[in-house]
C-alpha cells in the first residue's frame, strides 16, 4: 500500500485555515503546481498566503479607490489577461476582478473606465457587473466579512454567527463600521458546506465558525489590520 502523503503541520496562527483546496493534508500541492505559474489571475507576490480562498475577485486589505486603471504590475497583468481571450468581451470578468482588487469596489465610474478600455458599452459593463454579487458596487471596509447563511451553514447556526458579527462590529448588513475596518455581508454558499459556518474575510476562508468565536476573530483582525 502506498504511503499517504502528509500535508504541512497546521499553522499555529489562530483562526487560519491550514490549507487551500489543493492542500488538504492528503495532497501537498502548491497553488502554482495546480494552476501553473502562468495562471493569469496570479496574485501579487505579497498576497499569496496559502489559506487564501481560491475565489475571485481577490480582495486586498488596502484598497485604493482612486488608483489608475492600470499601471505598473497591474498593467502587466491587464495585458496578460487580454492576451488570453479572443475578444475584449471575453476579458471583461477578469478585468473587473483586477479593477476590484485594486480599488476595492466597482463604482459607476470604474464601470465606465473598464468599458472604455475594452471598447464595450456602459450598459453592457453595468449589466455584467450588477449581475454578480461578488462585485462590490460601493466601498467596503478593510475587512469584507461574508457570512454564508445557506442550508448547511444555516442548520449549524449561521444566523447567530451573522448576528454576532453585526453586533460586535456595530453595523447593519452591508454598512461599513465607523472605524472603516469592517463590512458584514450575508452570502449564499461559499462551497465550504462541510465546515459550517463558513465565513470569507477578504480572500481568506474561516471554517466551522460559531457565534462564540466571533469576538475573538474580530479582535484578531483588529490586531492584524488595525493601524
Ligand atoms: S452552505 Fe455554507 S458553505 Fe455551503
PDB file of C-alpha atoms and ligand atoms in Angstrom:
ATOM      1  CA  UNK A   1       0.000   0.000   0.000  1.00  0.00           C
ATOM      2  CA  UNK A   2       1.352   3.364  -0.898  1.00  0.00           C
ATOM      3  CA  UNK A   3       2.187   5.742   1.865  1.00  0.00           C
ATOM      4  CA  UNK A   4      -0.231   8.634   2.287  1.00  0.00           C
ATOM      5  CA  UNK A   5       1.430  11.993   1.790  1.00  0.00           C
ATOM      6  CA  UNK A   6       1.081  14.198   4.803  1.00  0.00           C
ATOM      7  CA  UNK A   7       0.391  17.897   4.473  1.00  0.00           C
ATOM      8  CA  UNK A   8       2.210  20.592   6.380  1.00  0.00           C
ATOM      9  CA  UNK A   9       1.642  20.984  10.106  1.00  0.00           C
ATOM     10  CA  UNK A  10      -1.348  23.107  10.976  1.00  0.00           C
ATOM     11  CA  UNK A  11      -0.150  26.684  11.404  1.00  0.00           C
ATOM     12  CA  UNK A  12      -0.313  27.948  14.953  1.00  0.00           C
ATOM     13  CA  UNK A  13      -1.832  31.251  13.790  1.00  0.00           C
ATOM     14  CA  UNK A  14      -5.309  31.428  15.298  1.00  0.00           C
ATOM     15  CA  UNK A  15      -8.359  31.164  13.008  1.00  0.00           C
ATOM     16  CA  UNK A  16      -6.338  30.408   9.916  1.00  0.00           C
ATOM     17  CA  UNK A  17      -7.462  27.629   7.701  1.00  0.00           C
ATOM     18  CA  UNK A  18      -4.377  25.425   7.301  1.00  0.00           C
ATOM     19  CA  UNK A  19      -4.636  24.940   3.603  1.00  0.00           C
ATOM     20  CA  UNK A  20      -6.385  25.838   0.436  1.00  0.00           C
ATOM     21  CA  UNK A  21      -8.289  23.269  -1.622  1.00  0.00           C
ATOM     22  CA  UNK A  22      -5.147  21.776  -3.176  1.00  0.00           C
ATOM     23  CA  UNK A  23      -3.505  21.316   0.176  1.00  0.00           C
ATOM     24  CA  UNK A  24      -5.931  19.457   2.366  1.00  0.00           C
ATOM     25  CA  UNK A  25      -3.498  17.090   4.023  1.00  0.00           C
ATOM     26  CA  UNK A  26      -3.844  14.247   1.528  1.00  0.00           C
ATOM     27  CA  UNK A  27      -2.234  16.234  -1.240  1.00  0.00           C
ATOM     28  CA  UNK A  28       0.693  18.504  -0.821  1.00  0.00           C
ATOM     29  CA  UNK A  29       0.452  20.790  -3.787  1.00  0.00           C
ATOM     30  CA  UNK A  30       1.221  24.445  -4.055  1.00  0.00           C
ATOM     31  CA  UNK A  31      -1.137  26.780  -5.848  1.00  0.00           C
ATOM     32  CA  UNK A  32       1.411  27.193  -8.650  1.00  0.00           C
ATOM     33  CA  UNK A  33       1.655  23.411  -9.072  1.00  0.00           C
ATOM     34  CA  UNK A  34      -2.079  23.143  -9.546  1.00  0.00           C
ATOM     35  CA  UNK A  35      -2.762  26.248 -11.581  1.00  0.00           C
ATOM     36  CA  UNK A  36       0.605  26.642 -13.260  1.00  0.00           C
ATOM     37  CA  UNK A  37       2.983  29.556 -12.989  1.00  0.00           C
ATOM     38  CA  UNK A  38       1.369  31.275 -15.923  1.00  0.00           C
ATOM     39  CA  UNK A  39      -2.046  31.432 -14.297  1.00  0.00           C
ATOM     40  CA  UNK A  40      -3.334  34.804 -15.321  1.00  0.00           C
ATOM     41  CA  UNK A  41      -5.007  35.523 -12.025  1.00  0.00           C
ATOM     42  CA  UNK A  42      -1.773  35.096 -10.081  1.00  0.00           C
ATOM     43  CA  UNK A  43      -1.844  37.307  -7.077  1.00  0.00           C
ATOM     44  CA  UNK A  44       0.787  39.825  -6.128  1.00  0.00           C
ATOM     45  CA  UNK A  45       3.800  38.158  -4.552  1.00  0.00           C
ATOM     46  CA  UNK A  46       2.914  39.504  -1.119  1.00  0.00           C
ATOM     47  CA  UNK A  47      -0.725  38.471  -1.265  1.00  0.00           C
ATOM     48  CA  UNK A  48      -0.495  34.737  -1.655  1.00  0.00           C
ATOM     49  CA  UNK A  49      -0.970  33.149   1.732  1.00  0.00           C
ATOM     50  CA  UNK A  50      -1.904  29.509   1.134  1.00  0.00           C
ATOM     51  CA  UNK A  51      -5.051  29.862   3.201  1.00  0.00           C
ATOM     52  CA  UNK A  52      -6.497  32.473   0.881  1.00  0.00           C
ATOM     53  CA  UNK A  53      -9.772  31.473  -0.717  1.00  0.00           C
ATOM     54  CA  UNK A  54      -9.483  30.436  -4.338  1.00  0.00           C
ATOM     55  CA  UNK A  55     -12.452  32.533  -5.354  1.00  0.00           C
ATOM     56  CA  UNK A  56     -12.143  35.792  -7.236  1.00  0.00           C
ATOM     57  CA  UNK A  57     -12.099  38.741  -7.180  1.00  0.00           C
ATOM     58  CA  UNK A  58      -9.151  38.695  -4.821  1.00  0.00           C
ATOM     59  CA  UNK A  59      -9.704  41.171  -2.002  1.00  0.00           C
ATOM     60  CA  UNK A  60      -6.790  43.132  -0.633  1.00  0.00           C
ATOM     61  CA  UNK A  61      -6.953  44.793   2.766  1.00  0.00           C
ATOM     62  CA  UNK A  62      -5.565  48.022   1.297  1.00  0.00           C
ATOM     63  CA  UNK A  63      -7.977  49.461  -1.190  1.00  0.00           C
ATOM     64  CA  UNK A  64      -7.133  52.380  -3.453  1.00  0.00           C
ATOM     65  CA  UNK A  65     -10.370  53.715  -4.954  1.00  0.00           C
ATOM     66  CA  UNK A  66      -8.574  56.399  -6.985  1.00  0.00           C
ATOM     67  CA  UNK A  67      -5.827  54.181  -8.397  1.00  0.00           C
ATOM     68  CA  UNK A  68      -5.428  54.425 -12.177  1.00  0.00           C
ATOM     69  CA  UNK A  69      -6.506  51.529 -14.363  1.00  0.00           C
ATOM     70  CA  UNK A  70      -3.919  50.080 -14.883  1.00  0.00           C
ATOM     71  CA  UNK A  71      -0.268  50.913 -14.210  1.00  0.00           C
ATOM     72  CA  UNK A  72       2.936  49.095 -13.311  1.00  0.00           C
ATOM     73  CA  UNK A  73       2.401  45.415 -12.383  1.00  0.00           C
ATOM     74  CA  UNK A  74      -1.334  45.853 -12.810  1.00  0.00           C
ATOM     75  CA  UNK A  75      -0.754  46.949 -16.434  1.00  0.00           C
ATOM     76  CA  UNK A  76       1.275  43.787 -16.993  1.00  0.00           C
ATOM     77  CA  UNK A  77      -1.467  41.647 -15.548  1.00  0.00           C
ATOM     78  CA  UNK A  78      -4.082  43.505 -17.579  1.00  0.00           C
ATOM     79  CA  UNK A  79      -2.171  42.895 -20.805  1.00  0.00           C
ATOM     80  CA  UNK A  80      -1.668  39.274 -19.918  1.00  0.00           C
ATOM     81  CA  UNK A  81      -5.411  38.888 -19.402  1.00  0.00           C
ATOM     82  CA  UNK A  82      -6.143  40.453 -22.802  1.00  0.00           C
ATOM     83  CA  UNK A  83      -3.675  38.104 -24.470  1.00  0.00           C
ATOM     84  CA  UNK A  84      -5.695  35.100 -23.309  1.00  0.00           C
ATOM     85  CA  UNK A  85      -9.061  35.996 -24.773  1.00  0.00           C
ATOM     86  CA  UNK A  86     -10.169  36.109 -28.407  1.00  0.00           C
ATOM     87  CA  UNK A  87     -12.067  39.365 -27.875  1.00  0.00           C
ATOM     88  CA  UNK A  88     -12.461  42.120 -25.325  1.00  0.00           C
ATOM     89  CA  UNK A  89     -15.850  40.915 -24.185  1.00  0.00           C
ATOM     90  CA  UNK A  90     -14.336  37.628 -23.042  1.00  0.00           C
ATOM     91  CA  UNK A  91     -11.810  39.504 -20.924  1.00  0.00           C
ATOM     92  CA  UNK A  92     -14.410  41.553 -19.067  1.00  0.00           C
ATOM     93  CA  UNK A  93     -14.762  39.431 -15.906  1.00  0.00           C
ATOM     94  CA  UNK A  94     -11.032  39.087 -15.159  1.00  0.00           C
ATOM     95  CA  UNK A  95     -10.504  42.781 -15.915  1.00  0.00           C
ATOM     96  CA  UNK A  96     -13.299  43.684 -13.489  1.00  0.00           C
ATOM     97  CA  UNK A  97     -11.680  41.357 -10.941  1.00  0.00           C
ATOM     98  CA  UNK A  98      -8.401  43.185 -11.377  1.00  0.00           C
ATOM     99  CA  UNK A  99     -10.104  46.573 -11.024  1.00  0.00           C
ATOM    100  CA  UNK A 100     -11.819  45.476  -7.821  1.00  0.00           C
ATOM    101  CA  UNK A 101      -8.610  44.028  -6.417  1.00  0.00           C
ATOM    102  CA  UNK A 102      -7.012  47.432  -6.924  1.00  0.00           C
ATOM    103  CA  UNK A 103      -9.853  49.765  -5.987  1.00  0.00           C
ATOM    104  CA  UNK A 104     -11.867  47.587  -3.583  1.00  0.00           C
ATOM    105  CA  UNK A 105     -15.152  48.134  -5.370  1.00  0.00           C
ATOM    106  CA  UNK A 106     -16.545  48.741  -8.846  1.00  0.00           C
ATOM    107  CA  UNK A 107     -18.138  52.180  -8.933  1.00  0.00           C
ATOM    108  CA  UNK A 108     -20.130  53.503 -11.886  1.00  0.00           C
ATOM    109  CA  UNK A 109     -17.040  55.460 -12.870  1.00  0.00           C
ATOM    110  CA  UNK A 110     -14.938  52.273 -12.808  1.00  0.00           C
ATOM    111  CA  UNK A 111     -17.550  50.527 -14.971  1.00  0.00           C
ATOM    112  CA  UNK A 112     -17.246  53.370 -17.489  1.00  0.00           C
ATOM    113  CA  UNK A 113     -13.438  53.261 -17.435  1.00  0.00           C
ATOM    114  CA  UNK A 114     -13.365  49.492 -17.929  1.00  0.00           C
ATOM    115  CA  UNK A 115     -15.868  49.837 -20.771  1.00  0.00           C
ATOM    116  CA  UNK A 116     -13.703  52.492 -22.418  1.00  0.00           C
ATOM    117  CA  UNK A 117     -10.579  50.329 -22.038  1.00  0.00           C
ATOM    118  CA  UNK A 118     -12.251  47.312 -23.603  1.00  0.00           C
ATOM    119  CA  UNK A 119     -14.400  49.131 -26.156  1.00  0.00           C
ATOM    120  CA  UNK A 120     -17.634  47.893 -24.550  1.00  0.00           C
ATOM    121  CA  UNK A 121     -20.749  49.951 -23.903  1.00  0.00           C
ATOM    122  CA  UNK A 122     -21.519  51.298 -20.438  1.00  0.00           C
ATOM    123  CA  UNK A 123     -24.770  49.359 -20.460  1.00  0.00           C
ATOM    124  CA  UNK A 124     -23.031  46.059 -21.179  1.00  0.00           C
ATOM    125  CA  UNK A 125     -20.401  46.517 -18.452  1.00  0.00           C
ATOM    126  CA  UNK A 126     -23.029  47.660 -15.991  1.00  0.00           C
ATOM    127  CA  UNK A 127     -25.263  44.672 -16.811  1.00  0.00           C
ATOM    128  CA  UNK A 128     -22.429  42.221 -16.173  1.00  0.00           C
ATOM    129  CA  UNK A 129     -21.142  43.945 -13.033  1.00  0.00           C
ATOM    130  CA  UNK A 130     -24.531  44.202 -11.374  1.00  0.00           C
ATOM    131  CA  UNK A 131     -25.328  40.554 -12.173  1.00  0.00           C
ATOM    132  CA  UNK A 132     -22.544  39.246  -9.937  1.00  0.00           C
ATOM    133  CA  UNK A 133     -22.818  39.795  -6.203  1.00  0.00           C
ATOM    134  CA  UNK A 134     -19.036  39.291  -5.915  1.00  0.00           C
ATOM    135  CA  UNK A 135     -18.530  42.773  -7.311  1.00  0.00           C
ATOM    136  CA  UNK A 136     -18.904  45.401  -4.621  1.00  0.00           C
ATOM    137  CA  UNK A 137     -20.893  48.251  -6.016  1.00  0.00           C
ATOM    138  CA  UNK A 138     -19.935  50.531  -3.164  1.00  0.00           C
ATOM    139  CA  UNK A 139     -16.884  50.876  -0.944  1.00  0.00           C
ATOM    140  CA  UNK A 140     -16.308  48.215   1.711  1.00  0.00           C
ATOM    141  CA  UNK A 141     -14.214  48.209   4.862  1.00  0.00           C
ATOM    142  CA  UNK A 142     -10.668  46.970   5.228  1.00  0.00           C
ATOM    143  CA  UNK A 143     -12.162  43.590   6.083  1.00  0.00           C
ATOM    144  CA  UNK A 144     -15.099  42.422   3.990  1.00  0.00           C
ATOM    145  CA  UNK A 145     -16.796  39.742   6.102  1.00  0.00           C
ATOM    146  CA  UNK A 146     -19.051  37.433   4.099  1.00  0.00           C
ATOM    147  CA  UNK A 147     -21.100  35.026   6.191  1.00  0.00           C
ATOM    148  CA  UNK A 148     -22.699  32.063   4.436  1.00  0.00           C
ATOM    149  CA  UNK A 149     -26.314  31.571   5.516  1.00  0.00           C
ATOM    150  CA  UNK A 150     -27.189  28.862   3.004  1.00  0.00           C
ATOM    151  CA  UNK A 151     -28.584  25.461   4.026  1.00  0.00           C
ATOM    152  CA  UNK A 152     -25.633  23.638   5.663  1.00  0.00           C
ATOM    153  CA  UNK A 153     -24.417  26.709   7.472  1.00  0.00           C
ATOM    154  CA  UNK A 154     -27.938  27.754   8.379  1.00  0.00           C
ATOM    155  CA  UNK A 155     -28.613  24.397  10.041  1.00  0.00           C
ATOM    156  CA  UNK A 156     -25.488  24.912  12.120  1.00  0.00           C
ATOM    157  CA  UNK A 157     -26.255  28.386  13.441  1.00  0.00           C
ATOM    158  CA  UNK A 158     -25.236  30.747  10.637  1.00  0.00           C
ATOM    159  CA  UNK A 159     -27.944  33.234  11.597  1.00  0.00           C
ATOM    160  CA  UNK A 160     -26.418  33.513  15.076  1.00  0.00           C
ATOM    161  CA  UNK A 161     -22.941  33.918  13.553  1.00  0.00           C
ATOM    162  CA  UNK A 162     -24.186  36.688  11.289  1.00  0.00           C
ATOM    163  CA  UNK A 163     -25.931  38.407  14.168  1.00  0.00           C
ATOM    164  CA  UNK A 164     -22.758  38.174  16.272  1.00  0.00           C
ATOM    165  CA  UNK A 165     -20.710  39.831  13.515  1.00  0.00           C
ATOM    166  CA  UNK A 166     -23.236  42.653  13.175  1.00  0.00           C
ATOM    167  CA  UNK A 167     -23.476  43.169  16.901  1.00  0.00           C
ATOM    168  CA  UNK A 168     -19.733  43.081  17.517  1.00  0.00           C
ATOM    169  CA  UNK A 169     -18.930  45.438  14.631  1.00  0.00           C
ATOM    170  CA  UNK A 170     -21.843  47.773  15.455  1.00  0.00           C
ATOM    171  CA  UNK A 171     -23.076  47.680  11.861  1.00  0.00           C
ATOM    172  CA  UNK A 172     -26.129  46.797   9.824  1.00  0.00           C
ATOM    173  CA  UNK A 173     -25.855  44.446   6.841  1.00  0.00           C
ATOM    174  CA  UNK A 174     -23.718  45.978   4.089  1.00  0.00           C
ATOM    175  CA  UNK A 175     -22.715  49.008   6.174  1.00  0.00           C
ATOM    176  CA  UNK A 176     -19.117  49.822   6.999  1.00  0.00           C
ATOM    177  CA  UNK A 177     -18.153  50.313  10.645  1.00  0.00           C
ATOM    178  CA  UNK A 178     -17.264  53.850  11.734  1.00  0.00           C
ATOM    179  CA  UNK A 179     -13.564  52.916  12.051  1.00  0.00           C
ATOM    180  CA  UNK A 180     -13.590  51.784   8.408  1.00  0.00           C
ATOM    181  CA  UNK A 181     -12.474  48.271   9.342  1.00  0.00           C
ATOM    182  CA  UNK A 182     -15.494  46.046   8.807  1.00  0.00           C
ATOM    183  CA  UNK A 183     -18.299  45.486   6.326  1.00  0.00           C
ATOM    184  CA  UNK A 184     -20.514  42.458   7.012  1.00  0.00           C
ATOM    185  CA  UNK A 185     -22.497  40.776   4.274  1.00  0.00           C
ATOM    186  CA  UNK A 186     -24.693  37.716   4.002  1.00  0.00           C
ATOM    187  CA  UNK A 187     -23.805  35.426   1.088  1.00  0.00           C
ATOM    188  CA  UNK A 188     -25.025  32.229  -0.473  1.00  0.00           C
ATOM    189  CA  UNK A 189     -22.976  29.037  -0.464  1.00  0.00           C
ATOM    190  CA  UNK A 190     -19.213  29.572  -0.195  1.00  0.00           C
ATOM    191  CA  UNK A 191     -18.577  25.961  -1.257  1.00  0.00           C
ATOM    192  CA  UNK A 192     -17.303  25.019   2.179  1.00  0.00           C
ATOM    193  CA  UNK A 193     -20.521  23.244   3.213  1.00  0.00           C
ATOM    194  CA  UNK A 194     -18.624  20.535   5.109  1.00  0.00           C
ATOM    195  CA  UNK A 195     -17.330  23.116   7.570  1.00  0.00           C
ATOM    196  CA  UNK A 196     -20.286  25.220   8.641  1.00  0.00           C
ATOM    197  CA  UNK A 197     -20.495  28.049   9.374  1.00  0.00           C
ATOM    198  CA  UNK A 198     -18.215  29.220   6.597  1.00  0.00           C
ATOM    199  CA  UNK A 199     -17.071  32.821   6.561  1.00  0.00           C
ATOM    200  CA  UNK A 200     -14.928  34.541   3.953  1.00  0.00           C
ATOM    201  CA  UNK A 201     -12.995  37.585   5.093  1.00  0.00           C
ATOM    202  CA  UNK A 202     -11.385  39.393   2.179  1.00  0.00           C
ATOM    203  CA  UNK A 203      -9.925  36.404   0.326  1.00  0.00           C
ATOM    204  CA  UNK A 204      -9.399  34.131   3.307  1.00  0.00           C
ATOM    205  CA  UNK A 205     -11.724  31.358   4.445  1.00  0.00           C
ATOM    206  CA  UNK A 206     -12.609  30.728   8.070  1.00  0.00           C
ATOM    207  CA  UNK A 207     -14.432  27.485   8.669  1.00  0.00           C
ATOM    208  CA  UNK A 208     -16.524  25.912  11.444  1.00  0.00           C
ATOM    209  CA  UNK A 209     -17.180  29.300  12.974  1.00  0.00           C
ATOM    210  CA  UNK A 210     -19.687  29.575  15.823  1.00  0.00           C
ATOM    211  CA  UNK A 211     -21.200  32.733  17.256  1.00  0.00           C
ATOM    212  CA  UNK A 212     -18.883  32.400  20.268  1.00  0.00           C
ATOM    213  CA  UNK A 213     -15.803  32.611  18.005  1.00  0.00           C
ATOM    214  CA  UNK A 214     -16.766  35.993  16.599  1.00  0.00           C
ATOM    215  CA  UNK A 215     -15.447  38.406  19.269  1.00  0.00           C
ATOM    216  CA  UNK A 216     -12.023  36.704  19.272  1.00  0.00           C
ATOM    217  CA  UNK A 217     -11.905  36.604  15.492  1.00  0.00           C
ATOM    218  CA  UNK A 218     -12.654  40.320  15.240  1.00  0.00           C
ATOM    219  CA  UNK A 219     -10.021  41.037  17.866  1.00  0.00           C
ATOM    220  CA  UNK A 220      -7.540  39.040  15.816  1.00  0.00           C
ATOM    221  CA  UNK A 221      -8.437  41.092  12.725  1.00  0.00           C
ATOM    222  CA  UNK A 222      -8.115  44.360  14.616  1.00  0.00           C
ATOM    223  CA  UNK A 223      -4.630  43.310  15.779  1.00  0.00           C
ATOM    224  CA  UNK A 224      -3.708  42.243  12.279  1.00  0.00           C
ATOM    225  CA  UNK A 225      -5.162  45.099  10.281  1.00  0.00           C
ATOM    226  CA  UNK A 226      -5.957  47.997  12.517  1.00  0.00           C
ATOM    227  CA  UNK A 227      -3.453  50.846  12.195  1.00  0.00           C
TER     228      UNK A 227
HETATM  229  S1  LIG B   1     -23.945  26.165   2.791  1.00  0.00           S
HETATM  230 FE1  LIG B   1     -22.421  27.413   3.711  1.00  0.00          FE
HETATM  231  S2  LIG B   1     -20.673  26.983   2.506  1.00  0.00           S
HETATM  232 FE2  LIG B   1     -22.235  25.854   1.510  1.00  0.00          FE
END
